[in-house]
Amino acid sequence: MVTVATERAASLFPAERSAQPIATGRDFEYGTCDNEFQFLQAQPSGLVFLANRPVAEALPVIYPDHYEPYRFESFPGLLRRARDWVQRGKVRVIRQYAPPGGDILDVGCGSGQLLRLIRAHGRADWKLHANEMHQPSLDRLAEQGFITHAGPIQQVPGDALFNVIVLNQVIEHFADVHGLLAACRRLLRPGGVLLIETPSTSGMDFELFKTRHWGGYHVPRHFYLFNAHSLGQLLAEHGFAVKNTQYLASPAFWTQSLHHRAMESRLARWAAWFHL
């Protein structure tokens, strides 16, 4: 097994001096390393963060080529159709905000499955942009006609380029969340919209599994986890106004939580049944 190098992290709100241990965990899903990780919860914001997060050089280890977001299009038929049905709801939201001929950027787009759904169910005159750190995924999207932007979003040059920026299960993966939001603010056109989907620490699944096995921890790939208050506070600091907040049930987190708990119980042989 591999032990990855880590660095100490802190709350995104410098004024917060109090952060208490809330959970420990390991890479239950991919087994990429044998580190034991710890999450802290800051007060009063409620922000949860990975205290000993992997360093940037360890990202290729903890995001292997078989990482599922890189291959959503290869999921079995029924699972893919169910996931696409949920994702089409996000396309309907984008239709509310993206103007005719608008530019839409999907940050950390993975395999690009959401972009393909936007192409299939959105406006034909939209210009669709893909950003991803995983170069093989980005190469495939370029071949499929999407406009691609490689590397960290903070390095994309220019200002006021996009009408809509999508962070679909992405913000929680960033060590530099402030840099991410600053880049989004710079890249959005006046009146532009930032759409964020991220795990919520306000749900029943978090309460039941929060000490170790919650699927939303996605150990060690989720660095910061929010509730509505902490996310709203952070967005306000970057000049965003929250227009709407909605909640979406996550069968995946329930499945992963049960998988992780089974792995460390007398029912370990049944863990494989709890799989996406």
PDB file of N, CA and C in Angstrom, residues 11-16 45 177-178 181-182 185 229-242:
ATOM      1  N   SER A  11      -9.795  26.188   8.559  1.00  0.00           N
ATOM      2  CA  SER A  11     -11.095  26.691   8.139  1.00  0.00           C
ATOM      3  C   SER A  11     -10.917  27.720   7.041  1.00  0.00           C
ATOM      4  N   LEU A  12     -11.901  27.837   6.174  1.00  0.00           N
ATOM      5  CA  LEU A  12     -11.901  28.862   5.135  1.00  0.00           C
ATOM      6  C   LEU A  12     -12.186  30.247   5.704  1.00  0.00           C
ATOM      7  N   PHE A  13     -12.569  30.308   6.969  1.00  0.00           N
ATOM      8  CA  PHE A  13     -12.882  31.572   7.628  1.00  0.00           C
ATOM      9  C   PHE A  13     -11.813  31.836   8.681  1.00  0.00           C
ATOM     10  N   PRO A  14     -10.847  32.693   8.391  1.00  0.00           N
ATOM     11  CA  PRO A  14      -9.695  32.876   9.282  1.00  0.00           C
ATOM     12  C   PRO A  14     -10.063  33.276  10.706  1.00  0.00           C
ATOM     13  N   ALA A  15     -11.203  33.940  10.878  1.00  0.00           N
ATOM     14  CA  ALA A  15     -11.580  34.389  12.219  1.00  0.00           C
ATOM     15  C   ALA A  15     -11.979  33.219  13.116  1.00  0.00           C
ATOM     16  N   GLU A  16     -12.260  32.067  12.525  1.00  0.00           N
ATOM     17  CA  GLU A  16     -12.670  30.911  13.331  1.00  0.00           C
ATOM     18  C   GLU A  16     -11.443  30.241  13.929  1.00  0.00           C
ATOM     19  N   SER A  45     -19.392  28.526  12.012  1.00  0.00           N
ATOM     20  CA  SER A  45     -19.931  28.334  10.655  1.00  0.00           C
ATOM     21  C   SER A  45     -20.495  26.935  10.441  1.00  0.00           C
ATOM     22  N   VAL A 177     -10.281  26.923  -2.210  1.00  0.00           N
ATOM     23  CA  VAL A 177     -11.666  27.288  -2.535  1.00  0.00           C
ATOM     24  C   VAL A 177     -11.785  28.785  -2.808  1.00  0.00           C
ATOM     25  N   HIS A 178     -11.048  29.588  -2.071  1.00  0.00           N
ATOM     26  CA  HIS A 178     -11.096  31.030  -2.314  1.00  0.00           C
ATOM     27  C   HIS A 178     -10.603  31.347  -3.727  1.00  0.00           C
ATOM     28  N   LEU A 181     -13.407  30.385  -6.275  1.00  0.00           N
ATOM     29  CA  LEU A 181     -14.529  31.324  -6.355  1.00  0.00           C
ATOM     30  C   LEU A 181     -14.098  32.662  -6.943  1.00  0.00           C
ATOM     31  N   ALA A 182     -12.877  33.092  -6.646  1.00  0.00           N
ATOM     32  CA  ALA A 182     -12.377  34.322  -7.255  1.00  0.00           C
ATOM     33  C   ALA A 182     -12.276  34.173  -8.772  1.00  0.00           C
ATOM     34  N   ARG A 185     -15.775  34.300 -10.259  1.00  0.00           N
ATOM     35  CA  ARG A 185     -16.270  35.686 -10.293  1.00  0.00           C
ATOM     36  C   ARG A 185     -15.633  36.445 -11.460  1.00  0.00           C
ATOM     37  N   HIS A 229     -25.589  27.544   5.517  1.00  0.00           N
ATOM     38  CA  HIS A 229     -25.062  28.739   6.170  1.00  0.00           C
ATOM     39  C   HIS A 229     -23.605  28.979   5.794  1.00  0.00           C
ATOM     40  N   SER A 230     -22.766  27.966   5.923  1.00  0.00           N
ATOM     41  CA  SER A 230     -21.334  28.167   5.663  1.00  0.00           C
ATOM     42  C   SER A 230     -21.074  28.453   4.184  1.00  0.00           C
ATOM     43  N   LEU A 231     -21.805  27.801   3.285  1.00  0.00           N
ATOM     44  CA  LEU A 231     -21.608  28.062   1.865  1.00  0.00           C
ATOM     45  C   LEU A 231     -22.088  29.462   1.505  1.00  0.00           C
ATOM     46  N   GLY A 232     -23.230  29.859   2.055  1.00  0.00           N
ATOM     47  CA  GLY A 232     -23.728  31.203   1.792  1.00  0.00           C
ATOM     48  C   GLY A 232     -22.781  32.273   2.315  1.00  0.00           C
ATOM     49  N   GLN A 233     -22.214  32.039   3.482  1.00  0.00           N
ATOM     50  CA  GLN A 233     -21.248  32.990   4.048  1.00  0.00           C
ATOM     51  C   GLN A 233     -20.023  33.123   3.155  1.00  0.00           C
ATOM     52  N   LEU A 234     -19.534  31.996   2.656  1.00  0.00           N
ATOM     53  CA  LEU A 234     -18.356  32.017   1.791  1.00  0.00           C
ATOM     54  C   LEU A 234     -18.651  32.729   0.472  1.00  0.00           C
ATOM     55  N   LEU A 235     -19.789  32.440  -0.132  1.00  0.00           N
ATOM     56  CA  LEU A 235     -20.142  33.082  -1.396  1.00  0.00           C
ATOM     57  C   LEU A 235     -20.295  34.587  -1.232  1.00  0.00           C
ATOM     58  N   ALA A 236     -20.870  35.006  -0.116  1.00  0.00           N
ATOM     59  CA  ALA A 236     -21.032  36.437   0.128  1.00  0.00           C
ATOM     60  C   ALA A 236     -19.679  37.131   0.201  1.00  0.00           C
ATOM     61  N   GLU A 237     -18.697  36.469   0.771  1.00  0.00           N
ATOM     62  CA  GLU A 237     -17.359  37.060   0.864  1.00  0.00           C
ATOM     63  C   GLU A 237     -16.757  37.313  -0.512  1.00  0.00           C
ATOM     64  N   HIS A 238     -17.220  36.559  -1.519  1.00  0.00           N
ATOM     65  CA  HIS A 238     -16.700  36.731  -2.879  1.00  0.00           C
ATOM     66  C   HIS A 238     -17.655  37.520  -3.768  1.00  0.00           C
ATOM     67  N   GLY A 239     -18.629  38.172  -3.159  1.00  0.00           N
ATOM     68  CA  GLY A 239     -19.495  39.068  -3.911  1.00  0.00           C
ATOM     69  C   GLY A 239     -20.676  38.407  -4.592  1.00  0.00           C
ATOM     70  N   PHE A 240     -20.958  37.155  -4.265  1.00  0.00           N
ATOM     71  CA  PHE A 240     -22.113  36.469  -4.838  1.00  0.00           C
ATOM     72  C   PHE A 240     -23.330  36.641  -3.925  1.00  0.00           C
ATOM     73  N   ALA A 241     -24.511  36.698  -4.528  1.00  0.00           N
ATOM     74  CA  ALA A 241     -25.765  36.685  -3.784  1.00  0.00           C
ATOM     75  C   ALA A 241     -26.478  35.373  -4.078  1.00  0.00           C
ATOM     76  N   VAL A 242     -26.866  34.641  -3.040  1.00  0.00           N
ATOM     77  CA  VAL A 242     -27.540  33.355  -3.223  1.00  0.00           C
ATOM     78  C   VAL A 242     -28.960  33.621  -3.707  1.00  0.00           C
TER      79      VAL A 242
END
